């Protein structure tokens, strides 16, 4: 059984794009050996308000649990609870090279135009490598934008293994097959994103069904009046993809159903289907967020389990690099 590591940042408010593209897939695919990590150490590479970071970490955990991630089956934990991540980052940073980090596209993008850039933002990919390698992960499900970081992780692991002897499994990125890429309802050629300028086109998991319905009713549609997908109709295509994702029905079947109907009717159906789809998770989330002690208890179980695996890796790493064991 492959060991799978997934990381998600506790920043921004989780939205339907995250849910369809990542969170709900993770919950559906979980197996023993699956590790889900809320990466709060990565989050501070860009200045964050401490109270907000704490609240968002707990909130994201509640959403992951609400999605059905089962702490009895997989391991769900907060990155900073397992100190091995930071320790391994230092050691790996002595195997990573500046030339490699200089080539990282995400670093170039995030640092462009900033007056001051932290060393943490620069070494971010090394922390990501430590996350993955500490668990000897075989597979890392990520979006396209993270593939470069996984390749770097392989290179670092390979270099370490060559120098010190076989220590790390070389992981590979797995990119989710097909499946809808959910776009912003107001800007249908941009991905639905936490960093959108306004949330008018972003369906937040935590908002009320009325608000979700309003956003869908106001979604940009295209000229013409037919409910059909096509490159010249990004708005309607996105709504069809969305409806397909939440109902499990194919787009052509939906086009057929809505042939000859008005955009307004169609949007009403989309709004209803999206709200029906989210309601069970919204209910579970409401229960969990009313009981933060329970969420923290579950996270502590996850951290204990994660630590066991990471500690085994670290014991080998310390020995290989030549650290004197403490007596
Ligand atoms: N960098 C990833 C992102 O921004 C998050 C992340 C941190 C991650 N550590 C990871 C993803 C390890 C996969 C594996 O999306």
mmCIF file of C-alpha atoms and ligand atoms in Angstrom:
data_model
loop_
_atom_site.group_PDB
_atom_site.id
_atom_site.type_symbol
_atom_site.label_atom_id
_atom_site.label_comp_id
_atom_site.label_asym_id
_atom_site.label_seq_id
_atom_site.Cartn_x
_atom_site.Cartn_y
_atom_site.Cartn_z
ATOM 1 C CA UNK A 1 0.000 0.000 0.000
ATOM 2 C CA UNK A 2 1.540 3.338 -0.981
ATOM 3 C CA UNK A 3 2.234 5.869 1.739
ATOM 4 C CA UNK A 4 0.581 9.146 0.793
ATOM 5 C CA UNK A 5 1.337 12.580 2.230
ATOM 6 C CA UNK A 6 -0.941 15.588 1.714
ATOM 7 C CA UNK A 7 -0.253 19.079 3.010
ATOM 8 C CA UNK A 8 -2.653 22.002 3.178
ATOM 9 C CA UNK A 9 -2.035 25.532 4.414
ATOM 10 C CA UNK A 10 -4.291 26.982 7.119
ATOM 11 C CA UNK A 11 -4.654 30.280 5.305
ATOM 12 C CA UNK A 12 -7.677 31.905 3.720
ATOM 13 C CA UNK A 13 -11.183 30.573 4.123
ATOM 14 C CA UNK A 14 -11.792 27.112 2.692
ATOM 15 C CA UNK A 15 -14.008 27.240 -0.391
ATOM 16 C CA UNK A 16 -15.799 24.941 -2.784
ATOM 17 C CA UNK A 17 -12.792 24.784 -5.133
ATOM 18 C CA UNK A 18 -10.616 23.400 -2.294
ATOM 19 C CA UNK A 19 -13.414 21.067 -1.354
ATOM 20 C CA UNK A 20 -13.999 19.565 -4.786
ATOM 21 C CA UNK A 21 -10.357 19.605 -5.870
ATOM 22 C CA UNK A 22 -8.731 18.386 -2.671
ATOM 23 C CA UNK A 23 -10.547 17.982 0.645
ATOM 24 C CA UNK A 24 -13.419 15.739 -0.477
ATOM 25 C CA UNK A 25 -11.069 13.634 -2.627
ATOM 26 C CA UNK A 26 -8.738 13.132 0.286
ATOM 27 C CA UNK A 27 -11.603 11.991 2.463
ATOM 28 C CA UNK A 28 -12.801 9.583 -0.213
ATOM 29 C CA UNK A 29 -9.356 8.121 -0.836
ATOM 30 C CA UNK A 30 -8.170 7.678 2.724
ATOM 31 C CA UNK A 31 -6.456 4.521 3.795
ATOM 32 C CA UNK A 32 -4.111 3.569 6.584
ATOM 33 C CA UNK A 33 -0.769 5.068 5.633
ATOM 34 C CA UNK A 34 -2.392 8.285 4.490
ATOM 35 C CA UNK A 35 -0.990 11.321 6.250
ATOM 36 C CA UNK A 36 -2.822 14.666 6.213
ATOM 37 C CA UNK A 37 -0.901 17.616 7.536
ATOM 38 C CA UNK A 38 -2.071 21.149 8.265
ATOM 39 C CA UNK A 39 1.092 23.062 7.450
ATOM 40 C CA UNK A 40 1.166 25.947 9.894
ATOM 41 C CA UNK A 41 4.964 26.229 9.723
ATOM 42 C CA UNK A 42 4.649 26.990 6.030
ATOM 43 C CA UNK A 43 1.947 29.547 6.734
ATOM 44 C CA UNK A 44 4.292 31.836 8.674
ATOM 45 C CA UNK A 45 6.678 32.281 5.741
ATOM 46 C CA UNK A 46 4.442 35.249 4.961
ATOM 47 C CA UNK A 47 3.548 37.394 8.015
ATOM 48 C CA UNK A 48 0.367 36.168 9.722
ATOM 49 C CA UNK A 49 -1.618 37.460 12.649
ATOM 50 C CA UNK A 50 -0.990 34.918 15.460
ATOM 51 C CA UNK A 51 -4.577 34.734 16.756
ATOM 52 C CA UNK A 52 -5.858 34.336 13.230
ATOM 53 C CA UNK A 53 -3.361 31.597 12.420
ATOM 54 C CA UNK A 54 -4.401 29.668 15.537
ATOM 55 C CA UNK A 55 -8.107 30.044 14.719
ATOM 56 C CA UNK A 56 -7.646 29.066 11.065
ATOM 57 C CA UNK A 57 -5.634 25.993 11.988
ATOM 58 C CA UNK A 58 -8.420 24.735 14.257
ATOM 59 C CA UNK A 59 -11.027 25.702 11.681
ATOM 60 C CA UNK A 60 -9.330 23.824 8.852
ATOM 61 C CA UNK A 61 -9.036 20.762 11.086
ATOM 62 C CA UNK A 62 -12.790 20.943 11.722
ATOM 63 C CA UNK A 63 -13.465 21.096 7.964
ATOM 64 C CA UNK A 64 -11.176 18.145 7.250
ATOM 65 C CA UNK A 65 -12.956 16.121 9.916
ATOM 66 C CA UNK A 66 -16.322 17.293 8.609
ATOM 67 C CA UNK A 67 -15.297 16.008 5.177
ATOM 68 C CA UNK A 68 -15.013 12.580 6.709
ATOM 69 C CA UNK A 69 -11.293 12.252 7.281
ATOM 70 C CA UNK A 70 -11.322 9.619 9.959
ATOM 71 C CA UNK A 71 -8.543 9.838 12.552
ATOM 72 C CA UNK A 72 -8.998 6.120 13.193
ATOM 73 C CA UNK A 73 -8.024 5.355 9.605
ATOM 74 C CA UNK A 74 -5.603 8.032 8.485
ATOM 75 C CA UNK A 75 -3.300 10.395 10.311
ATOM 76 C CA UNK A 76 -4.462 14.012 10.585
ATOM 77 C CA UNK A 77 -2.224 16.416 12.450
ATOM 78 C CA UNK A 78 -0.785 19.901 12.713
ATOM 79 C CA UNK A 79 2.753 20.267 11.385
ATOM 80 C CA UNK A 80 4.111 22.291 14.329
ATOM 81 C CA UNK A 81 2.993 19.569 16.760
ATOM 82 C CA UNK A 82 5.644 17.253 15.377
ATOM 83 C CA UNK A 83 9.051 18.845 15.998
ATOM 84 C CA UNK A 84 10.800 16.383 13.700
ATOM 85 C CA UNK A 85 9.705 18.523 10.718
ATOM 86 C CA UNK A 86 11.823 21.452 11.783
ATOM 87 C CA UNK A 87 14.772 19.306 12.781
ATOM 88 C CA UNK A 88 14.794 17.482 9.468
ATOM 89 C CA UNK A 89 14.464 20.784 7.605
ATOM 90 C CA UNK A 90 17.800 21.939 9.011
ATOM 91 C CA UNK A 91 19.573 18.734 8.086
ATOM 92 C CA UNK A 92 18.097 18.689 4.584
ATOM 93 C CA UNK A 93 18.970 22.334 4.089
ATOM 94 C CA UNK A 94 22.570 21.158 4.242
ATOM 95 C CA UNK A 95 21.851 18.853 1.288
ATOM 96 C CA UNK A 96 19.788 21.358 -0.707
ATOM 97 C CA UNK A 97 21.603 23.862 -2.869
ATOM 98 C CA UNK A 98 21.009 27.553 -3.322
ATOM 99 C CA UNK A 99 21.018 27.092 -7.088
ATOM 100 C CA UNK A 100 18.039 24.739 -6.743
ATOM 101 C CA UNK A 101 16.071 27.019 -4.469
ATOM 102 C CA UNK A 102 16.795 29.996 -6.730
ATOM 103 C CA UNK A 103 14.980 28.187 -9.527
ATOM 104 C CA UNK A 104 11.738 27.639 -7.602
ATOM 105 C CA UNK A 105 8.922 29.340 -9.472
ATOM 106 C CA UNK A 106 6.737 29.766 -6.393
ATOM 107 C CA UNK A 107 9.549 31.559 -4.564
ATOM 108 C CA UNK A 108 10.141 33.836 -7.521
ATOM 109 C CA UNK A 109 6.442 34.671 -7.695
ATOM 110 C CA UNK A 110 5.917 35.178 -3.981
ATOM 111 C CA UNK A 111 9.042 37.264 -3.523
ATOM 112 C CA UNK A 112 8.645 39.416 -6.634
ATOM 113 C CA UNK A 113 8.099 43.053 -5.771
ATOM 114 C CA UNK A 114 8.403 42.527 -2.010
ATOM 115 C CA UNK A 115 10.663 44.859 -0.151
ATOM 116 C CA UNK A 116 11.778 42.250 2.344
ATOM 117 C CA UNK A 117 11.706 38.537 1.800
ATOM 118 C CA UNK A 118 12.239 36.156 4.705
ATOM 119 C CA UNK A 119 14.759 33.344 4.625
ATOM 120 C CA UNK A 120 11.791 31.125 5.515
ATOM 121 C CA UNK A 121 10.068 31.936 2.252
ATOM 122 C CA UNK A 122 13.263 30.961 0.472
ATOM 123 C CA UNK A 123 13.748 27.668 2.318
ATOM 124 C CA UNK A 124 10.014 26.834 2.238
ATOM 125 C CA UNK A 125 10.580 23.967 -0.251
ATOM 126 C CA UNK A 126 13.110 22.349 2.100
ATOM 127 C CA UNK A 127 10.491 22.275 4.864
ATOM 128 C CA UNK A 128 8.113 20.735 2.348
ATOM 129 C CA UNK A 129 10.744 18.104 1.510
ATOM 130 C CA UNK A 130 11.119 17.350 5.222
ATOM 131 C CA UNK A 131 7.337 16.890 5.553
ATOM 132 C CA UNK A 132 7.312 14.323 2.806
ATOM 133 C CA UNK A 133 10.561 12.498 3.561
ATOM 134 C CA UNK A 134 9.921 12.174 7.306
ATOM 135 C CA UNK A 135 7.014 9.839 6.464
ATOM 136 C CA UNK A 136 8.803 7.976 3.663
ATOM 137 C CA UNK A 137 5.884 8.937 1.422
ATOM 138 C CA UNK A 138 5.629 7.257 -1.973
ATOM 139 C CA UNK A 139 2.986 9.599 -3.347
ATOM 140 C CA UNK A 140 2.161 13.253 -2.883
ATOM 141 C CA UNK A 141 -1.120 14.452 -4.384
ATOM 142 C CA UNK A 142 -0.616 18.064 -5.476
ATOM 143 C CA UNK A 143 -1.693 20.598 -8.038
ATOM 144 C CA UNK A 144 0.538 21.507 -10.989
ATOM 145 C CA UNK A 145 2.012 24.430 -9.070
ATOM 146 C CA UNK A 146 3.629 22.097 -6.526
ATOM 147 C CA UNK A 147 5.212 19.574 -8.888
ATOM 148 C CA UNK A 148 8.504 21.459 -8.930
ATOM 149 C CA UNK A 149 8.694 21.200 -5.127
ATOM 150 C CA UNK A 150 8.167 17.442 -5.263
ATOM 151 C CA UNK A 151 10.889 17.081 -7.871
ATOM 152 C CA UNK A 152 13.204 19.086 -5.649
ATOM 153 C CA UNK A 153 12.277 16.755 -2.779
ATOM 154 C CA UNK A 154 13.363 13.763 -4.875
ATOM 155 C CA UNK A 155 16.637 15.455 -5.774
ATOM 156 C CA UNK A 156 17.409 16.274 -2.150
ATOM 157 C CA UNK A 157 16.488 12.754 -1.024
ATOM 158 C CA UNK A 158 18.579 11.195 -3.761
ATOM 159 C CA UNK A 159 21.582 13.345 -2.875
ATOM 160 C CA UNK A 160 21.240 12.488 0.806
ATOM 161 C CA UNK A 161 20.903 8.759 0.049
ATOM 162 C CA UNK A 162 23.950 8.836 -2.210
ATOM 163 C CA UNK A 163 26.048 10.566 0.390
ATOM 164 C CA UNK A 164 24.884 8.819 3.566
ATOM 165 C CA UNK A 165 23.308 5.560 2.392
ATOM 166 C CA UNK A 166 19.699 4.626 1.584
ATOM 167 C CA UNK A 167 17.570 6.596 4.032
ATOM 168 C CA UNK A 168 14.655 8.158 2.207
ATOM 169 C CA UNK A 169 11.989 6.859 -0.141
ATOM 170 C CA UNK A 170 11.916 8.919 -3.346
ATOM 171 C CA UNK A 171 8.377 10.317 -3.593
ATOM 172 C CA UNK A 172 6.443 11.142 -6.718
ATOM 173 C CA UNK A 173 3.795 13.764 -7.348
ATOM 174 C CA UNK A 174 0.358 12.493 -8.273
ATOM 175 C CA UNK A 175 -1.849 15.004 -9.998
ATOM 176 C CA UNK A 176 -5.555 14.330 -9.602
ATOM 177 C CA UNK A 177 -6.963 13.012 -12.854
ATOM 178 C CA UNK A 178 -9.580 15.042 -14.700
ATOM 179 C CA UNK A 179 -12.292 16.244 -12.352
ATOM 180 C CA UNK A 180 -13.598 19.743 -12.520
ATOM 181 C CA UNK A 181 -11.337 22.663 -11.948
ATOM 182 C CA UNK A 182 -13.740 25.055 -10.303
ATOM 183 C CA UNK A 183 -13.381 28.627 -11.517
ATOM 184 C CA UNK A 184 -14.301 31.949 -9.911
ATOM 185 C CA UNK A 185 -17.991 32.706 -10.523
ATOM 186 C CA UNK A 186 -17.180 36.313 -11.422
ATOM 187 C CA UNK A 187 -13.926 35.659 -13.299
ATOM 188 C CA UNK A 188 -14.515 32.267 -14.920
ATOM 189 C CA UNK A 189 -11.063 32.132 -16.483
ATOM 190 C CA UNK A 190 -9.387 32.229 -13.046
ATOM 191 C CA UNK A 191 -9.372 29.394 -10.530
ATOM 192 C CA UNK A 192 -11.675 29.790 -7.524
ATOM 193 C CA UNK A 193 -9.074 30.961 -5.038
ATOM 194 C CA UNK A 194 -8.505 32.029 -1.467
ATOM 195 C CA UNK A 195 -6.622 35.020 -2.775
ATOM 196 C CA UNK A 196 -9.367 36.379 -5.038
ATOM 197 C CA UNK A 197 -9.894 40.104 -4.598
ATOM 198 C CA UNK A 198 -13.494 39.718 -3.474
ATOM 199 C CA UNK A 199 -15.384 36.625 -2.432
ATOM 200 C CA UNK A 200 -18.292 37.379 -4.780
ATOM 201 C CA UNK A 201 -17.125 34.589 -7.073
ATOM 202 C CA UNK A 202 -15.922 32.244 -4.341
ATOM 203 C CA UNK A 203 -18.287 29.862 -2.537
ATOM 204 C CA UNK A 204 -17.081 29.641 1.032
ATOM 205 C CA UNK A 205 -17.760 26.398 2.852
ATOM 206 C CA UNK A 206 -18.728 28.286 5.997
ATOM 207 C CA UNK A 207 -21.198 30.727 4.463
ATOM 208 C CA UNK A 208 -24.971 30.381 4.692
ATOM 209 C CA UNK A 209 -26.880 28.561 1.949
ATOM 210 C CA UNK A 210 -28.655 31.853 1.189
ATOM 211 C CA UNK A 211 -25.339 33.538 0.514
ATOM 212 C CA UNK A 212 -24.170 30.655 -1.664
ATOM 213 C CA UNK A 213 -27.390 30.831 -3.658
ATOM 214 C CA UNK A 214 -27.019 34.578 -4.113
ATOM 215 C CA UNK A 215 -23.471 34.222 -5.442
ATOM 216 C CA UNK A 216 -24.535 31.556 -7.924
ATOM 217 C CA UNK A 217 -27.547 33.579 -9.087
ATOM 218 C CA UNK A 218 -25.146 36.492 -9.715
ATOM 219 C CA UNK A 219 -22.508 34.383 -11.452
ATOM 220 C CA UNK A 220 -21.260 35.747 -14.756
ATOM 221 C CA UNK A 221 -22.904 34.021 -17.672
ATOM 222 C CA UNK A 222 -22.066 34.480 -21.287
ATOM 223 C CA UNK A 223 -23.790 36.032 -24.243
ATOM 224 C CA UNK A 224 -26.350 33.814 -25.852
ATOM 225 C CA UNK A 225 -28.919 32.013 -23.809
ATOM 226 C CA UNK A 226 -28.169 28.354 -24.230
ATOM 227 C CA UNK A 227 -27.005 26.166 -21.387
ATOM 228 C CA UNK A 228 -24.106 24.511 -23.202
ATOM 229 C CA UNK A 229 -20.413 24.147 -22.403
ATOM 230 C CA UNK A 230 -17.758 25.493 -24.749
ATOM 231 C CA UNK A 231 -14.581 27.554 -24.899
ATOM 232 C CA UNK A 232 -16.581 30.669 -25.808
ATOM 233 C CA UNK A 233 -18.808 30.203 -22.735
ATOM 234 C CA UNK A 234 -16.499 30.037 -19.716
ATOM 235 C CA UNK A 235 -19.187 31.165 -17.254
ATOM 236 C CA UNK A 236 -21.826 28.616 -18.237
ATOM 237 C CA UNK A 237 -19.164 25.928 -18.631
ATOM 238 C CA UNK A 238 -17.996 26.546 -15.081
ATOM 239 C CA UNK A 239 -21.553 26.285 -13.741
ATOM 240 C CA UNK A 240 -22.063 23.056 -15.679
ATOM 241 C CA UNK A 241 -18.783 21.661 -14.300
ATOM 242 C CA UNK A 242 -19.862 22.692 -10.846
ATOM 243 C CA UNK A 243 -23.247 21.019 -11.205
ATOM 244 C CA UNK A 244 -21.565 17.936 -12.607
ATOM 245 C CA UNK A 245 -19.106 17.801 -9.695
ATOM 246 C CA UNK A 246 -21.793 18.071 -7.025
ATOM 247 C CA UNK A 247 -24.311 15.720 -8.640
ATOM 248 C CA UNK A 248 -21.926 13.197 -10.208
ATOM 249 C CA UNK A 249 -23.777 13.560 -13.538
ATOM 250 C CA UNK A 250 -22.007 14.102 -16.849
ATOM 251 C CA UNK A 251 -22.046 17.524 -18.511
ATOM 252 C CA UNK A 252 -23.750 16.313 -21.736
ATOM 253 C CA UNK A 253 -26.619 14.853 -19.697
ATOM 254 C CA UNK A 254 -26.979 18.184 -17.912
ATOM 255 C CA UNK A 255 -26.919 20.116 -21.194
ATOM 256 C CA UNK A 256 -29.710 17.899 -22.385
ATOM 257 C CA UNK A 257 -31.740 18.451 -19.232
ATOM 258 C CA UNK A 258 -31.429 22.226 -19.519
ATOM 259 C CA UNK A 259 -31.899 22.491 -23.290
ATOM 260 C CA UNK A 260 -34.304 25.327 -24.014
ATOM 261 C CA UNK A 261 -34.376 26.527 -20.391
ATOM 262 C CA UNK A 262 -33.358 29.965 -19.196
ATOM 263 C CA UNK A 263 -30.083 30.819 -17.453
ATOM 264 C CA UNK A 264 -32.098 31.803 -14.366
ATOM 265 C CA UNK A 265 -33.677 28.362 -14.046
ATOM 266 C CA UNK A 266 -30.363 26.717 -14.574
ATOM 267 C CA UNK A 267 -28.624 28.814 -11.912
ATOM 268 C CA UNK A 268 -31.392 28.098 -9.448
ATOM 269 C CA UNK A 269 -30.828 24.384 -9.983
ATOM 270 C CA UNK A 270 -27.076 24.799 -9.558
ATOM 271 C CA UNK A 271 -27.547 26.760 -6.328
ATOM 272 C CA UNK A 272 -29.853 24.120 -4.917
ATOM 273 C CA UNK A 273 -27.575 21.262 -5.885
ATOM 274 C CA UNK A 274 -24.490 22.958 -4.415
ATOM 275 C CA UNK A 275 -26.264 23.695 -1.145
ATOM 276 C CA UNK A 276 -27.661 20.156 -0.895
ATOM 277 C CA UNK A 277 -24.220 18.777 -1.563
ATOM 278 C CA UNK A 278 -22.543 20.907 1.116
ATOM 279 C CA UNK A 279 -25.233 20.643 3.780
ATOM 280 C CA UNK A 280 -24.115 17.414 5.491
ATOM 281 C CA UNK A 281 -20.561 18.724 5.821
ATOM 282 C CA UNK A 282 -21.822 22.114 6.972
ATOM 283 C CA UNK A 283 -23.834 20.374 9.684
ATOM 284 C CA UNK A 284 -20.899 18.293 10.860
ATOM 285 C CA UNK A 285 -18.686 21.365 10.788
ATOM 286 C CA UNK A 286 -21.152 23.260 12.970
ATOM 287 C CA UNK A 287 -21.008 20.482 15.559
ATOM 288 C CA UNK A 288 -17.233 20.261 15.498
ATOM 289 C CA UNK A 289 -16.632 23.981 15.658
ATOM 290 C CA UNK A 290 -18.897 24.134 18.702
ATOM 291 C CA UNK A 291 -16.567 21.629 20.378
ATOM 292 C CA UNK A 292 -12.963 22.781 19.816
ATOM 293 C CA UNK A 293 -11.774 20.526 22.656
ATOM 294 C CA UNK A 294 -12.837 17.497 20.657
ATOM 295 C CA UNK A 295 -11.049 18.731 17.522
ATOM 296 C CA UNK A 296 -7.886 19.284 19.543
ATOM 297 C CA UNK A 297 -8.192 15.842 21.094
ATOM 298 C CA UNK A 298 -8.374 14.258 17.642
ATOM 299 C CA UNK A 299 -5.407 16.330 16.456
ATOM 300 C CA UNK A 300 -3.379 15.150 19.442
ATOM 301 C CA UNK A 301 -4.047 11.518 18.512
ATOM 302 C CA UNK A 302 -2.907 12.337 14.967
ATOM 303 C CA UNK A 303 0.245 14.073 16.186
ATOM 304 C CA UNK A 304 1.166 11.066 18.346
ATOM 305 C CA UNK A 305 0.819 8.750 15.394
ATOM 306 C CA UNK A 306 2.713 11.043 13.051
ATOM 307 C CA UNK A 307 5.509 11.500 15.581
ATOM 308 C CA UNK A 308 6.049 7.776 15.822
ATOM 309 C CA UNK A 309 6.790 7.527 12.104
ATOM 310 C CA UNK A 310 8.788 10.747 11.902
ATOM 311 C CA UNK A 311 10.853 9.805 14.961
ATOM 312 C CA UNK A 312 11.878 6.517 13.353
ATOM 313 C CA UNK A 313 13.070 8.366 10.263
ATOM 314 C CA UNK A 314 14.895 10.934 12.381
ATOM 315 C CA UNK A 315 16.716 8.283 14.397
ATOM 316 C CA UNK A 316 18.123 6.879 11.155
ATOM 317 C CA UNK A 317 18.969 10.355 9.836
ATOM 318 C CA UNK A 318 20.837 11.356 12.995
ATOM 319 C CA UNK A 319 22.833 8.165 12.918
ATOM 320 C CA UNK A 320 23.684 8.505 9.202
ATOM 321 C CA UNK A 321 24.905 12.081 9.432
ATOM 322 C CA UNK A 322 27.071 11.253 12.415
ATOM 323 C CA UNK A 323 25.430 12.903 15.393
ATOM 324 C CA UNK A 324 26.542 11.573 18.742
ATOM 325 C CA UNK A 325 23.546 10.040 20.533
ATOM 326 C CA UNK A 326 22.708 11.786 23.762
ATOM 327 C CA UNK A 327 23.578 9.471 26.641
HETATM 328 N N1 LIG B 1 3.326 23.889 -0.428
HETATM 329 C C1 LIG B 1 2.042 23.245 -0.449
HETATM 330 C C2 LIG B 1 1.011 24.232 -1.028
HETATM 331 O O1 LIG B 1 1.195 25.415 -0.964
HETATM 332 C C3 LIG B 1 1.592 22.824 0.922
HETATM 333 C C4 LIG B 1 2.496 21.765 1.467
HETATM 334 C C5 LIG B 1 3.368 21.877 2.494
HETATM 335 C C6 LIG B 1 2.580 20.441 0.998
HETATM 336 N N2 LIG B 1 4.007 20.707 2.718
HETATM 337 C C7 LIG B 1 3.549 19.800 1.820
HETATM 338 C C8 LIG B 1 1.948 19.734 -0.037
HETATM 339 C C9 LIG B 1 3.922 18.478 1.592
HETATM 340 C C10 LIG B 1 2.329 18.405 -0.259
HETATM 341 C C11 LIG B 1 3.305 17.803 0.561
HETATM 342 O O2 LIG B 1 -0.008 23.799 -1.514
#
